[in-house]
Amino acid sequence: MRTSLLPVLILALPLAEIAGFVVVGSKIGALATIGLVLASTIAGSLLIRHQGFGVMARVRTEMDAGRDPSSQLAHGAMMVFAAILLMVPGFITSILGLLFLLPPVRDLAWRYLKKRVAVVSEFGAASGFNPRQRGKTIDLDNDDYKRRDGRPDDQSPWRRLPDE
């Protein structure tokens, strides 16, 4: 039977963070420790705000160029994960968050994850992502989509109940 280590890690993390506070607080003082935790939280919140817009721009650039944006999406998700780790109070989570800010660490994590993630899409090397075609809008007036006699069409699929 396979046992997961995740519950043990979830229980051990707060204890390790408390130990980290004690060790760092004894070396640099209580106020400096609180200042570091607040600085980490502020940096994480600024990073998550900045990265949200940057990731979408990079994904759009990849899609417009006809390339697969999955790597950019994964890097963006890891940057958001790093920002969340920075916002969690504690030194261990902040160190992990800082590690995920490094591109080589994100590349290594993506190489590990992409073998375990199944991405289903319509993306192909020949077709790429086709942007929505502009100029194909059909504009109708009220009279264009009503029956001539004014009564609703009982045979219309829009009028059928879901259980029929």
mmCIF file of C-alpha atoms in Angstrom:
data_model
loop_
_atom_site.group_PDB
_atom_site.id
_atom_site.type_symbol
_atom_site.label_atom_id
_atom_site.label_comp_id
_atom_site.label_asym_id
_atom_site.label_seq_id
_atom_site.Cartn_x
_atom_site.Cartn_y
_atom_site.Cartn_z
ATOM 1 C CA MET A 1 0.000 0.000 0.000
ATOM 2 C CA ARG A 2 1.353 3.391 -1.042
ATOM 3 C CA THR A 3 1.539 6.004 1.712
ATOM 4 C CA SER A 4 1.574 9.713 0.943
ATOM 5 C CA LEU A 5 3.993 11.994 2.747
ATOM 6 C CA LEU A 6 1.819 15.066 2.160
ATOM 7 C CA PRO A 7 -0.087 14.897 5.497
ATOM 8 C CA VAL A 8 3.186 14.524 7.394
ATOM 9 C CA LEU A 9 4.667 17.517 5.539
ATOM 10 C CA ILE A 10 1.568 19.618 6.193
ATOM 11 C CA LEU A 11 1.815 18.883 9.905
ATOM 12 C CA ALA A 12 5.596 19.362 10.055
ATOM 13 C CA LEU A 13 5.725 22.672 8.145
ATOM 14 C CA PRO A 14 4.254 24.894 10.908
ATOM 15 C CA LEU A 15 6.608 23.340 13.453
ATOM 16 C CA ALA A 16 9.585 23.948 11.177
ATOM 17 C CA GLU A 17 8.442 27.542 10.548
ATOM 18 C CA ILE A 18 8.168 28.191 14.302
ATOM 19 C CA ALA A 19 11.651 26.766 14.788
ATOM 20 C CA GLY A 20 12.847 29.053 11.979
ATOM 21 C CA PHE A 21 11.323 32.078 13.713
ATOM 22 C CA VAL A 22 13.064 31.153 16.959
ATOM 23 C CA VAL A 23 16.467 30.648 15.312
ATOM 24 C CA VAL A 24 16.312 33.793 13.162
ATOM 25 C CA GLY A 25 14.817 35.847 16.017
ATOM 26 C CA SER A 26 17.634 34.837 18.347
ATOM 27 C CA LYS A 27 20.238 35.893 15.752
ATOM 28 C CA ILE A 28 18.843 39.212 14.486
ATOM 29 C CA GLY A 29 16.177 40.173 17.045
ATOM 30 C CA ALA A 30 12.406 40.086 17.170
ATOM 31 C CA LEU A 31 11.706 43.361 15.338
ATOM 32 C CA ALA A 32 14.049 42.545 12.477
ATOM 33 C CA THR A 33 12.453 39.087 12.182
ATOM 34 C CA ILE A 34 8.976 40.618 11.989
ATOM 35 C CA GLY A 35 10.295 43.130 9.448
ATOM 36 C CA LEU A 36 11.651 40.326 7.249
ATOM 37 C CA VAL A 37 8.335 38.476 7.369
ATOM 38 C CA LEU A 38 6.407 41.652 6.471
ATOM 39 C CA ALA A 39 8.840 42.467 3.651
ATOM 40 C CA SER A 40 8.432 38.955 2.270
ATOM 41 C CA THR A 41 4.644 39.269 2.364
ATOM 42 C CA ILE A 42 4.694 42.656 0.627
ATOM 43 C CA ALA A 43 7.123 41.375 -2.024
ATOM 44 C CA GLY A 44 4.888 38.352 -2.658
ATOM 45 C CA SER A 45 1.761 40.467 -3.050
ATOM 46 C CA LEU A 46 3.505 42.842 -5.474
ATOM 47 C CA LEU A 47 4.903 39.916 -7.428
ATOM 48 C CA ILE A 48 1.530 38.198 -7.774
ATOM 49 C CA ARG A 49 -0.020 41.414 -9.053
ATOM 50 C CA HIS A 50 2.756 42.041 -11.573
ATOM 51 C CA GLN A 51 3.002 38.449 -12.800
ATOM 52 C CA GLY A 52 -0.706 38.075 -13.490
ATOM 53 C CA PHE A 53 -0.555 40.596 -16.310
ATOM 54 C CA GLY A 54 2.891 39.547 -17.535
ATOM 55 C CA VAL A 55 1.959 35.883 -17.887
ATOM 56 C CA MET A 56 -1.100 36.649 -19.968
ATOM 57 C CA ALA A 57 0.952 38.881 -22.278
ATOM 58 C CA ARG A 58 3.611 36.183 -22.768
ATOM 59 C CA VAL A 59 0.975 33.508 -23.428
ATOM 60 C CA ARG A 60 -0.738 35.759 -25.967
ATOM 61 C CA THR A 61 2.618 36.375 -27.692
ATOM 62 C CA GLU A 62 3.274 32.629 -27.920
ATOM 63 C CA MET A 63 -0.205 31.977 -29.283
ATOM 64 C CA ASP A 64 0.059 34.765 -31.849
ATOM 65 C CA ALA A 65 3.367 33.320 -33.039
ATOM 66 C CA GLY A 66 1.721 29.900 -33.463
ATOM 67 C CA ARG A 67 3.749 28.238 -30.708
ATOM 68 C CA ASP A 68 2.578 26.083 -27.823
ATOM 69 C CA PRO A 69 2.072 28.344 -24.757
ATOM 70 C CA SER A 70 2.137 25.511 -22.184
ATOM 71 C CA SER A 71 5.671 26.305 -21.027
ATOM 72 C CA GLN A 72 4.794 29.962 -20.485
ATOM 73 C CA LEU A 73 1.625 28.963 -18.632
ATOM 74 C CA ALA A 74 3.600 26.598 -16.402
ATOM 75 C CA HIS A 75 6.256 29.234 -15.689
ATOM 76 C CA GLY A 76 3.509 31.735 -14.888
ATOM 77 C CA ALA A 77 1.783 29.288 -12.554
ATOM 78 C CA MET A 78 5.087 28.628 -10.794
ATOM 79 C CA MET A 79 5.675 32.367 -10.415
ATOM 80 C CA VAL A 80 2.236 32.740 -8.827
ATOM 81 C CA PHE A 81 3.041 29.752 -6.590
ATOM 82 C CA ALA A 82 6.325 31.463 -5.622
ATOM 83 C CA ALA A 83 4.440 34.675 -4.798
ATOM 84 C CA ILE A 84 1.980 32.756 -2.622
ATOM 85 C CA LEU A 85 4.865 31.051 -0.824
ATOM 86 C CA LEU A 86 6.415 34.474 -0.206
ATOM 87 C CA MET A 87 3.163 35.754 1.267
ATOM 88 C CA VAL A 88 2.869 32.854 3.721
ATOM 89 C CA PRO A 89 4.560 33.925 6.961
ATOM 90 C CA GLY A 90 7.704 31.921 7.527
ATOM 91 C CA PHE A 91 11.269 31.563 6.362
ATOM 92 C CA ILE A 92 11.091 28.062 4.888
ATOM 93 C CA THR A 93 8.190 28.942 2.597
ATOM 94 C CA SER A 94 9.929 32.213 1.662
ATOM 95 C CA ILE A 95 13.110 30.347 0.739
ATOM 96 C CA LEU A 96 11.075 27.939 -1.417
ATOM 97 C CA GLY A 97 9.316 30.920 -3.002
ATOM 98 C CA LEU A 98 12.635 32.591 -3.776
ATOM 99 C CA LEU A 99 13.881 29.360 -5.352
ATOM 100 C CA PHE A 100 10.848 29.236 -7.640
ATOM 101 C CA LEU A 101 11.676 32.755 -8.810
ATOM 102 C CA LEU A 102 14.865 31.428 -10.417
ATOM 103 C CA PRO A 103 14.351 30.412 -14.079
ATOM 104 C CA PRO A 104 16.617 27.299 -13.876
ATOM 105 C CA VAL A 105 14.543 25.968 -10.968
ATOM 106 C CA ARG A 106 11.321 26.596 -12.897
ATOM 107 C CA ASP A 107 12.792 24.864 -15.968
ATOM 108 C CA LEU A 108 13.748 21.859 -13.860
ATOM 109 C CA ALA A 109 10.284 21.742 -12.280
ATOM 110 C CA TRP A 110 8.632 22.020 -15.716
ATOM 111 C CA ARG A 111 10.737 19.151 -17.086
ATOM 112 C CA TYR A 112 9.609 17.048 -14.133
ATOM 113 C CA LEU A 113 5.940 18.111 -14.339
ATOM 114 C CA LYS A 114 5.343 17.927 -18.077
ATOM 115 C CA LYS A 115 5.851 14.152 -17.996
ATOM 116 C CA ARG A 116 3.058 13.890 -15.427
ATOM 117 C CA VAL A 117 0.593 16.400 -16.881
ATOM 118 C CA ALA A 118 -1.667 15.590 -19.796
ATOM 119 C CA VAL A 119 -2.432 18.688 -21.835
ATOM 120 C CA VAL A 120 -5.416 18.362 -24.143
ATOM 121 C CA SER A 121 -5.711 21.063 -26.746
ATOM 122 C CA GLU A 122 -6.370 21.784 -30.389
ATOM 123 C CA PHE A 123 -2.812 23.016 -30.818
ATOM 124 C CA GLY A 124 -0.845 21.663 -33.724
ATOM 125 C CA ALA A 125 2.491 22.604 -35.242
ATOM 126 C CA ALA A 126 0.959 23.238 -38.666
ATOM 127 C CA SER A 127 -2.133 25.072 -37.522
ATOM 128 C CA GLY A 128 -1.033 26.778 -34.318
ATOM 129 C CA PHE A 129 -3.628 28.779 -32.467
ATOM 130 C CA ASN A 130 -5.770 30.633 -34.921
ATOM 131 C CA PRO A 131 -6.953 33.986 -33.647
ATOM 132 C CA ARG A 132 -10.664 34.691 -33.893
ATOM 133 C CA GLN A 133 -11.627 35.826 -37.360
ATOM 134 C CA ARG A 134 -12.729 39.456 -37.425
ATOM 135 C CA GLY A 135 -15.292 40.906 -39.818
ATOM 136 C CA LYS A 136 -17.589 37.869 -39.843
ATOM 137 C CA THR A 137 -20.246 39.350 -37.588
ATOM 138 C CA ILE A 138 -23.838 39.037 -38.746
ATOM 139 C CA ASP A 139 -25.973 41.873 -37.452
ATOM 140 C CA LEU A 140 -29.705 41.142 -37.209
ATOM 141 C CA ASP A 141 -32.664 43.392 -36.544
ATOM 142 C CA ASN A 142 -35.595 42.321 -34.347
ATOM 143 C CA ASP A 143 -37.640 41.400 -37.436
ATOM 144 C CA ASP A 144 -34.856 39.179 -38.817
ATOM 145 C CA TYR A 145 -35.068 36.493 -36.161
ATOM 146 C CA LYS A 146 -38.831 36.338 -35.464
ATOM 147 C CA ARG A 147 -41.363 34.179 -37.243
ATOM 148 C CA ARG A 148 -43.605 36.047 -39.621
ATOM 149 C CA ASP A 149 -46.785 35.113 -37.770
ATOM 150 C CA GLY A 150 -45.286 36.277 -34.441
ATOM 151 C CA ARG A 151 -45.856 32.998 -32.578
ATOM 152 C CA PRO A 152 -42.982 31.057 -31.004
ATOM 153 C CA ASP A 153 -41.830 27.911 -32.791
ATOM 154 C CA ASP A 154 -42.680 24.905 -30.586
ATOM 155 C CA GLN A 155 -40.261 22.712 -32.558
ATOM 156 C CA SER A 156 -37.275 24.942 -31.809
ATOM 157 C CA PRO A 157 -34.561 23.196 -29.774
ATOM 158 C CA TRP A 158 -34.289 26.334 -27.641
ATOM 159 C CA ARG A 159 -37.822 25.846 -26.366
ATOM 160 C CA ARG A 160 -37.489 22.164 -25.393
ATOM 161 C CA LEU A 161 -37.159 21.220 -21.742
ATOM 162 C CA PRO A 162 -33.940 19.428 -20.732
ATOM 163 C CA ASP A 163 -35.748 16.163 -19.839
ATOM 164 C CA GLU A 164 -37.398 15.774 -23.259
#
